[in-house]
mmCIF file of C-alpha atoms in Angstrom:
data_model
loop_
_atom_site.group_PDB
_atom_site.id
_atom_site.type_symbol
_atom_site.label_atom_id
_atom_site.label_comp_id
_atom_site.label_asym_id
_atom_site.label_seq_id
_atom_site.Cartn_x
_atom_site.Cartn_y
_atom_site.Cartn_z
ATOM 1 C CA UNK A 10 0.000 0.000 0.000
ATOM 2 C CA UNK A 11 1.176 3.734 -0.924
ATOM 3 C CA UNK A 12 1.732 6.127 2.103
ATOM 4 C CA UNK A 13 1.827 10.034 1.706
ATOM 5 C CA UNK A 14 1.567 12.627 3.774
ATOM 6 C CA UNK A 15 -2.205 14.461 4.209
ATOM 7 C CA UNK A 16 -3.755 16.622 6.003
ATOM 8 C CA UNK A 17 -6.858 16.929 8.664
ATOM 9 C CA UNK A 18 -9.234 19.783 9.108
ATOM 10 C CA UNK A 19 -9.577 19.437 12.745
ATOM 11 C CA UNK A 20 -8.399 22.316 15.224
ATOM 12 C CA UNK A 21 -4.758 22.158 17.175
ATOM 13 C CA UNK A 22 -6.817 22.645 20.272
ATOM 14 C CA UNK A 23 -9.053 19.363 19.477
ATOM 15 C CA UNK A 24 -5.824 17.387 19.404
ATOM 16 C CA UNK A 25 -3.955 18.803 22.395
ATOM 17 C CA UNK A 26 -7.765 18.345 24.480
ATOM 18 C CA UNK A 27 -7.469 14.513 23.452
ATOM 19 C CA UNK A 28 -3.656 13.749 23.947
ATOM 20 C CA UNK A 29 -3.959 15.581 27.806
ATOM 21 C CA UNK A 30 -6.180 12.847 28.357
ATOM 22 C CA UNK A 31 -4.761 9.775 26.567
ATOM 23 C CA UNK A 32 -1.305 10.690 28.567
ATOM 24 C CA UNK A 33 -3.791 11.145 32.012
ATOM 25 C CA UNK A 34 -4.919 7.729 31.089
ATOM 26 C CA UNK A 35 -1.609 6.382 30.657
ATOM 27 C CA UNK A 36 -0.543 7.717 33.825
ATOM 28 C CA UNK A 37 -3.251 6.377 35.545
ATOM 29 C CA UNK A 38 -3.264 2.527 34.055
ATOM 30 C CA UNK A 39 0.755 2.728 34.645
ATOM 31 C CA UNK A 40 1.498 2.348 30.657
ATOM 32 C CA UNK A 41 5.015 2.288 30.444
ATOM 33 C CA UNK A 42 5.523 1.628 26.667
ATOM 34 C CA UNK A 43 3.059 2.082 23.225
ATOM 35 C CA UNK A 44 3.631 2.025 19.618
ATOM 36 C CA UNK A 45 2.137 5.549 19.605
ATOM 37 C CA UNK A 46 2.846 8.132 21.762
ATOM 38 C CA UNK A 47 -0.134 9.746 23.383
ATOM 39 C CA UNK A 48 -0.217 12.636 21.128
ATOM 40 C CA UNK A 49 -0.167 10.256 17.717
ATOM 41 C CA UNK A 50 -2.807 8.429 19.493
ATOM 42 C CA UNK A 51 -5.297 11.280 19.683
ATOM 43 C CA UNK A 52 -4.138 12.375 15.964
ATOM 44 C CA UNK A 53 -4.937 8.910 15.002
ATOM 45 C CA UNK A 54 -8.334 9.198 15.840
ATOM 46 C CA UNK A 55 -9.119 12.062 15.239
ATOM 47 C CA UNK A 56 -8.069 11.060 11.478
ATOM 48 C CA UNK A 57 -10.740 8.019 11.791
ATOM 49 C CA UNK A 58 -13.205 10.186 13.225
ATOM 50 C CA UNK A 59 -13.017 13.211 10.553
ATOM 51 C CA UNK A 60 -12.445 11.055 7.281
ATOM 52 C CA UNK A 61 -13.870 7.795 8.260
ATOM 53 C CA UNK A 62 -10.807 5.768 6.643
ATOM 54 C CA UNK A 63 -10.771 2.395 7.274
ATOM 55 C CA UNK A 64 -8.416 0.606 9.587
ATOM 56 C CA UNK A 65 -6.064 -1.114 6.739
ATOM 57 C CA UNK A 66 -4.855 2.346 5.673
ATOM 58 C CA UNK A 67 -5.001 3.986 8.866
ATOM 59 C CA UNK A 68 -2.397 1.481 9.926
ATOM 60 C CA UNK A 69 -0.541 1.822 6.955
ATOM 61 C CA UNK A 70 -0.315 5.182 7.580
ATOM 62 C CA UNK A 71 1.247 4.963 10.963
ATOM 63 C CA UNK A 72 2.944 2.274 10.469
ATOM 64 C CA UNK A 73 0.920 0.025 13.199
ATOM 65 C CA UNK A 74 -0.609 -3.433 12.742
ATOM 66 C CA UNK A 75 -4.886 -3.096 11.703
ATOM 67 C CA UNK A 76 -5.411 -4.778 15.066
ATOM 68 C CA UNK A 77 -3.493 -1.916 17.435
ATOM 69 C CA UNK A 78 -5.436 0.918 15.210
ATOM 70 C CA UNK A 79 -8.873 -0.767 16.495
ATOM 71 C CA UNK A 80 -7.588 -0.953 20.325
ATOM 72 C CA UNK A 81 -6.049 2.416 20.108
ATOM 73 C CA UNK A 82 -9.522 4.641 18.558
ATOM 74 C CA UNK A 83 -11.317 2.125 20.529
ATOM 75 C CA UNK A 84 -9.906 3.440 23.500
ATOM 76 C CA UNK A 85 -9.830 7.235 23.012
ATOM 77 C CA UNK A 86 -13.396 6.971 21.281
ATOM 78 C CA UNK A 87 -14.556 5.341 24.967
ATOM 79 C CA UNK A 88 -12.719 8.090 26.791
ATOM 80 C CA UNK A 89 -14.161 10.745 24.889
ATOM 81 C CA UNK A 90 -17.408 9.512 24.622
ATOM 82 C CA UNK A 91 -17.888 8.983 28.768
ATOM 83 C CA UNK A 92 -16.808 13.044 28.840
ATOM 84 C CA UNK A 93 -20.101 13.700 26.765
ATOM 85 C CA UNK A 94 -22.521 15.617 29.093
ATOM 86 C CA UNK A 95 -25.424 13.897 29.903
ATOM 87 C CA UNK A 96 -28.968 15.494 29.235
ATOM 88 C CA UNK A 97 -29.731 16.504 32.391
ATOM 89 C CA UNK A 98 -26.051 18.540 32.309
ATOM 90 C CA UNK A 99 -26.905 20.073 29.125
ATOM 91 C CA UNK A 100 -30.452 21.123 29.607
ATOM 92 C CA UNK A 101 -28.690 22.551 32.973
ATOM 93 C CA UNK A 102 -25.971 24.166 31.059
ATOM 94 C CA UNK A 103 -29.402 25.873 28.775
ATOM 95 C CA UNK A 104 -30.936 26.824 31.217
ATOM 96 C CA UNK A 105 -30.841 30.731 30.652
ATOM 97 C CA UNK A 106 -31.678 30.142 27.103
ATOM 98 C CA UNK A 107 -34.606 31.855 25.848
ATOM 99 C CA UNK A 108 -35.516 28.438 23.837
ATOM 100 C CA UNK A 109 -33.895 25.542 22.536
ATOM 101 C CA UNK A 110 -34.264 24.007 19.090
ATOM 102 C CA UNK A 111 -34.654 19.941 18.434
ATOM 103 C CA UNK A 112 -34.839 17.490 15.677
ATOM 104 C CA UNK A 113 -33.642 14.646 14.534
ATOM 105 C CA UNK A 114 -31.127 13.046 11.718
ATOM 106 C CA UNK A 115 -30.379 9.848 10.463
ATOM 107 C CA UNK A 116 -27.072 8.481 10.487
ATOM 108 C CA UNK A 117 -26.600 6.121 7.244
ATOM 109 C CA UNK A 118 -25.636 2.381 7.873
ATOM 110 C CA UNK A 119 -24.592 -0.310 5.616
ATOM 111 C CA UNK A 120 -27.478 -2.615 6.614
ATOM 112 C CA UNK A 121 -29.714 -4.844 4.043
ATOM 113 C CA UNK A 122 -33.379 -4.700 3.083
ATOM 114 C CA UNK A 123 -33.743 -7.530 5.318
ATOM 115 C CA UNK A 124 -32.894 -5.072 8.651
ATOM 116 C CA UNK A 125 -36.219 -3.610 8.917
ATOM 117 C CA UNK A 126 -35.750 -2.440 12.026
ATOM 118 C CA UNK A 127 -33.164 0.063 11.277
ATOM 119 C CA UNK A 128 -34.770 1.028 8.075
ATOM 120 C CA UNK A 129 -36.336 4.698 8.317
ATOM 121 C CA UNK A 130 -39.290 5.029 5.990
ATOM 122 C CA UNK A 131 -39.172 8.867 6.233
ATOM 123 C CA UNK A 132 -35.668 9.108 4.996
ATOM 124 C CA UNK A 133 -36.107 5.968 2.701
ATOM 125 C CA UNK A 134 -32.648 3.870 3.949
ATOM 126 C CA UNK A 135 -31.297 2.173 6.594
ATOM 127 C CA UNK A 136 -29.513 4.207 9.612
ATOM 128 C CA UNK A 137 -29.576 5.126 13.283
ATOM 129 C CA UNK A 138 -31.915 7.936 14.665
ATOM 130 C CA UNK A 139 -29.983 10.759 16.463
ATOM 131 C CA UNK A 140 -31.911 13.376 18.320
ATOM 132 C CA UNK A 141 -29.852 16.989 18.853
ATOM 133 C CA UNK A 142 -30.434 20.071 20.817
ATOM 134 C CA UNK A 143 -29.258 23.275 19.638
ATOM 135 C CA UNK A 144 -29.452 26.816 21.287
ATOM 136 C CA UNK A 145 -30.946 29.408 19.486
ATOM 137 C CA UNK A 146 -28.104 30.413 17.652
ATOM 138 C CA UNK A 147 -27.795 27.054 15.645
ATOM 139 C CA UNK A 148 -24.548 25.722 18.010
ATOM 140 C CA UNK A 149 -25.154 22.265 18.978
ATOM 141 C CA UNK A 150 -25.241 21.450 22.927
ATOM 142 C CA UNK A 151 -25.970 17.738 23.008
ATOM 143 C CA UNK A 152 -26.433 14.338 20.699
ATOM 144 C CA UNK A 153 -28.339 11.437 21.973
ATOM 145 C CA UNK A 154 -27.394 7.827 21.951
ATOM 146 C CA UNK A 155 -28.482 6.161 18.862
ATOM 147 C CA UNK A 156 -31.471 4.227 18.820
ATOM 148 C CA UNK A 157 -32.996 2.125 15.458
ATOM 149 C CA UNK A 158 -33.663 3.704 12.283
ATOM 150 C CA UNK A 159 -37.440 2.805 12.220
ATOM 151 C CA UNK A 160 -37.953 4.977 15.705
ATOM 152 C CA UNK A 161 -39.923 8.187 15.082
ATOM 153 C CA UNK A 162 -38.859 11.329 16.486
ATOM 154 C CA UNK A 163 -41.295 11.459 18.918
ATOM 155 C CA UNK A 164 -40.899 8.004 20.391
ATOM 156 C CA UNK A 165 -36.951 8.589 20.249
ATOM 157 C CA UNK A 166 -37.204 12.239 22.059
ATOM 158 C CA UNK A 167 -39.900 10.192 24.620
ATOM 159 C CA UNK A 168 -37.168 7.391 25.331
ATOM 160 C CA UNK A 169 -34.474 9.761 26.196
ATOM 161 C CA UNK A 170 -36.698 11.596 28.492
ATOM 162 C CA UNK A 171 -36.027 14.967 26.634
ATOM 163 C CA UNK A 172 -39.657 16.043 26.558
ATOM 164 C CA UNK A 173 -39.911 15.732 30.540
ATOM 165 C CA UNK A 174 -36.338 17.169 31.285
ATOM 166 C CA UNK A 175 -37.202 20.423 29.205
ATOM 167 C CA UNK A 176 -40.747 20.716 30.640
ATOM 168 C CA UNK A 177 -39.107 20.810 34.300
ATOM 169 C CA UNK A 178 -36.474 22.952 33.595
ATOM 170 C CA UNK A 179 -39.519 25.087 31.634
ATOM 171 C CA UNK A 180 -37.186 25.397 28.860
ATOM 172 C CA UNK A 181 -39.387 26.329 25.490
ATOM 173 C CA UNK A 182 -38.277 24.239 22.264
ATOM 174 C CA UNK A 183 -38.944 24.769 18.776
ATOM 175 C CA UNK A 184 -39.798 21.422 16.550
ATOM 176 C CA UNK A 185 -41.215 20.509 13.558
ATOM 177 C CA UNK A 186 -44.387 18.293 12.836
ATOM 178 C CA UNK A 187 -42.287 14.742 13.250
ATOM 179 C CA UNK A 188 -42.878 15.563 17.286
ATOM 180 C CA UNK A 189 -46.822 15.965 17.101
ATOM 181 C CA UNK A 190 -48.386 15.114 20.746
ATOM 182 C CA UNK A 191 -45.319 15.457 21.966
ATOM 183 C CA UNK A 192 -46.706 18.312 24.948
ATOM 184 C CA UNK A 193 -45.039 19.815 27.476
ATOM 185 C CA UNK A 194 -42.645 22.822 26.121
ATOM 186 C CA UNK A 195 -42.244 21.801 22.694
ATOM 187 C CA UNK A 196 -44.017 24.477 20.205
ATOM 188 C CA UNK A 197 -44.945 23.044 16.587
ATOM 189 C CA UNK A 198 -46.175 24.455 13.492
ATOM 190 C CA UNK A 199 -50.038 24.294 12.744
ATOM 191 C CA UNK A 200 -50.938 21.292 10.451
ATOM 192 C CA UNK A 201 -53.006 21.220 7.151
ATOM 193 C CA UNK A 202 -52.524 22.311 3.547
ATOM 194 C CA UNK A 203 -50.830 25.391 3.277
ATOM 195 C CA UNK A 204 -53.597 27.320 1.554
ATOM 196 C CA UNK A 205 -56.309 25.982 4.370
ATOM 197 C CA UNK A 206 -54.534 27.967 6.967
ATOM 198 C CA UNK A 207 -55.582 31.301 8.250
ATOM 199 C CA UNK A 208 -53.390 34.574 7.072
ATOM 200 C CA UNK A 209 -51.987 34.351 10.783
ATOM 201 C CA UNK A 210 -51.455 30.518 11.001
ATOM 202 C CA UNK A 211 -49.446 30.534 7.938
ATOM 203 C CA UNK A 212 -47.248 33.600 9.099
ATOM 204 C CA UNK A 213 -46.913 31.705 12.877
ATOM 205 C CA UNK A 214 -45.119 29.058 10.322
ATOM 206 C CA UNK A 215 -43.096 30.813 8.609
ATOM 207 C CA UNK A 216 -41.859 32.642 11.574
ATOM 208 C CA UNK A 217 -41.273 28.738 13.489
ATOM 209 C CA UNK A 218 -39.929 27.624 10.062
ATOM 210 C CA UNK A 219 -36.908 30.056 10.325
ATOM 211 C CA UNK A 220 -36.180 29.332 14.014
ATOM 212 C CA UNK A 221 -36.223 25.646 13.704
ATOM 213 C CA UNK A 222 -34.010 25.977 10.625
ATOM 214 C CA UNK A 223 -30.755 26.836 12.560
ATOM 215 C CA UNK A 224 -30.517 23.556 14.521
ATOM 216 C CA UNK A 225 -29.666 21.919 10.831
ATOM 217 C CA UNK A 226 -26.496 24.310 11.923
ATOM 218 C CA UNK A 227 -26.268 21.949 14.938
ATOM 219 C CA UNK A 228 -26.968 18.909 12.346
ATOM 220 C CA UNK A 229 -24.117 19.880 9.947
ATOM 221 C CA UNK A 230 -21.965 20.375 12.618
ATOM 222 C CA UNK A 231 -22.161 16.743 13.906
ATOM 223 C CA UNK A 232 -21.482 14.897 10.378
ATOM 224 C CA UNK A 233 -18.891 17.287 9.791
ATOM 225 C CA UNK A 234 -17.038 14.351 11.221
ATOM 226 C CA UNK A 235 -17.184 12.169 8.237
ATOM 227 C CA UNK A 236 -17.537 8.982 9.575
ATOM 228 C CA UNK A 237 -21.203 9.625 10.869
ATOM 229 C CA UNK A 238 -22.129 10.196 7.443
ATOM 230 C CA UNK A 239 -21.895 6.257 5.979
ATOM 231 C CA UNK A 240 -21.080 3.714 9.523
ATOM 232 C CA UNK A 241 -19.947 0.353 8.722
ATOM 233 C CA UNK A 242 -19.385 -0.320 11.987
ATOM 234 C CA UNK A 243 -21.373 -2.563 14.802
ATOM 235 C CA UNK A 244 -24.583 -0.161 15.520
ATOM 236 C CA UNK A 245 -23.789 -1.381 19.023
ATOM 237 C CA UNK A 246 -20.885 0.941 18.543
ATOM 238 C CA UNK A 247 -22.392 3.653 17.071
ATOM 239 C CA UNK A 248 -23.613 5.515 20.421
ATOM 240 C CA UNK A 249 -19.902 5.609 21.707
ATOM 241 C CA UNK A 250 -19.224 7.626 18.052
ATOM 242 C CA UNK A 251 -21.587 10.224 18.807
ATOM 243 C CA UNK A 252 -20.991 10.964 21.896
ATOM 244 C CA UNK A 253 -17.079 11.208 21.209
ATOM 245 C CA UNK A 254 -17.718 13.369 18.545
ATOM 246 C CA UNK A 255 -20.038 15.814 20.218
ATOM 247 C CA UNK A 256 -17.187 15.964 23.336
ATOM 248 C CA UNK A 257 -14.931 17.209 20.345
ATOM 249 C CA UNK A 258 -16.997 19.492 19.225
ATOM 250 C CA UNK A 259 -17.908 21.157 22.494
ATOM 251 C CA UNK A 260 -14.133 20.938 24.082
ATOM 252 C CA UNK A 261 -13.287 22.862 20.495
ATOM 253 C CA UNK A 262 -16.078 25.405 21.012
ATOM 254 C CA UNK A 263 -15.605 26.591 24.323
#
């Protein structure tokens, strides 16, 4: 296999974050030796995380066997992803928001017509549903674990508990129509045809259309890491992804 040099749009700071706490794990497990040093650790997943390259050239790259690539992102993608806040610490964090925004997205997987339970009818293929809160500026706060394709919004934002945590923090949140009789705080547009809604109704939609527009910010944000955007990995894994990737994000935003 050919090795050259390449590059990795990820942030300095993103890399320095995850090295500090490879070389605190290290110090902690009493590692004496590695093939990789702490900080070519954190660069080497980082580099699976952003391009989603699979093991064989990652390891070619760094000159490391397939099997020491998987145990080494295995590890820092477990680190990072028990630093994720939890959604009690985020709507906590939100609190002093005037409103949140949420919604959902579909991670792709390579699954066959056969996996019906992971196949979303709504976005016509097979993937994991991912529900994310964003503040009202479009910056994403928090990712939730992944649950089967074929869960609807509503059931998915039910099963976290995000419905009842934002109605007693009495945090208002924007959604669209995939959330209907969802209650508490969260504010939807009016259903029906477009032209059977009153002059007011339809401007009340327009108005919640822009709002609830900025959390695809949040959305982009998230498969900005590249490997969300096709996973060909266990979905059992998947979870651990997302939350590793939104601990990124958030230690790179502050």
């Amino acid at each position: 296999m050919l090795v050259y040099p390449s590059g990795v749009d990820v942030s300095g700071s993103a890399l320095r974050f995850l090295a500090s706490r490879l070389r605190e794990r290290r110090r902690v497990l009493g590692t004496r030796w590695r093939r990789l040093s702490a900080g070519r650790q954190a660069l080497l997943t980082l580099v699976y995380l952003r391009n989603g390259q699979p093991y064989a050239q990652l390891a070619a790259g760094f000159g490391i066997g397939t099997t020491t690539v998987y145990r080494y992102v295995t590890e820092a993608v477990e680190l990072l992803a028990a630093l994720a806040p939890t959604l009690a610490e985020a709507v906590r964090a939100a609190s002093m928001k005037a409103y949140l925004i949420l919604d959902g997205t579909l991670l792709p997987i390579d699954r066959i017509a056969a996996d019906r339970p992971f196949y979303s009818g709504k976005h016509k293929k097979h993937g994991m549903n991912v529900q994310v809160i964003a503040d009202p500026k479009g910056r994403l706060l928090w990712a939730s674990p992944a649950l089967a394709g074929a869960v609807h919004d509503v059931r998915a934002a039910r099963e976290h508990g995000i419905i009842d945590a934002l109605a007693e923090a009495g945090i208002t949140c924007w959604a669209d129509k995939g959330y209907l009789g969802a209650g508490g705080t969260i504010r939807l547009p009016y259903r029906g045809r477009w032209d059977g809604l009153s002059t007011g109704q339809q401007a009340v939609n327009r108005s919640h259309a822009k709002v609830r527009a900025l959390v695809e910010q949040a959305i982009a944000r998230l498969k900005s890491w590249r490997l969300l955007r096709k996973l060909r990995c266990s979905t059992t894994r998947i979870t651990s992804l997302v939350q590793a990737v939104l601990t990124l994000h958030l230690a790179n935003s502050a």
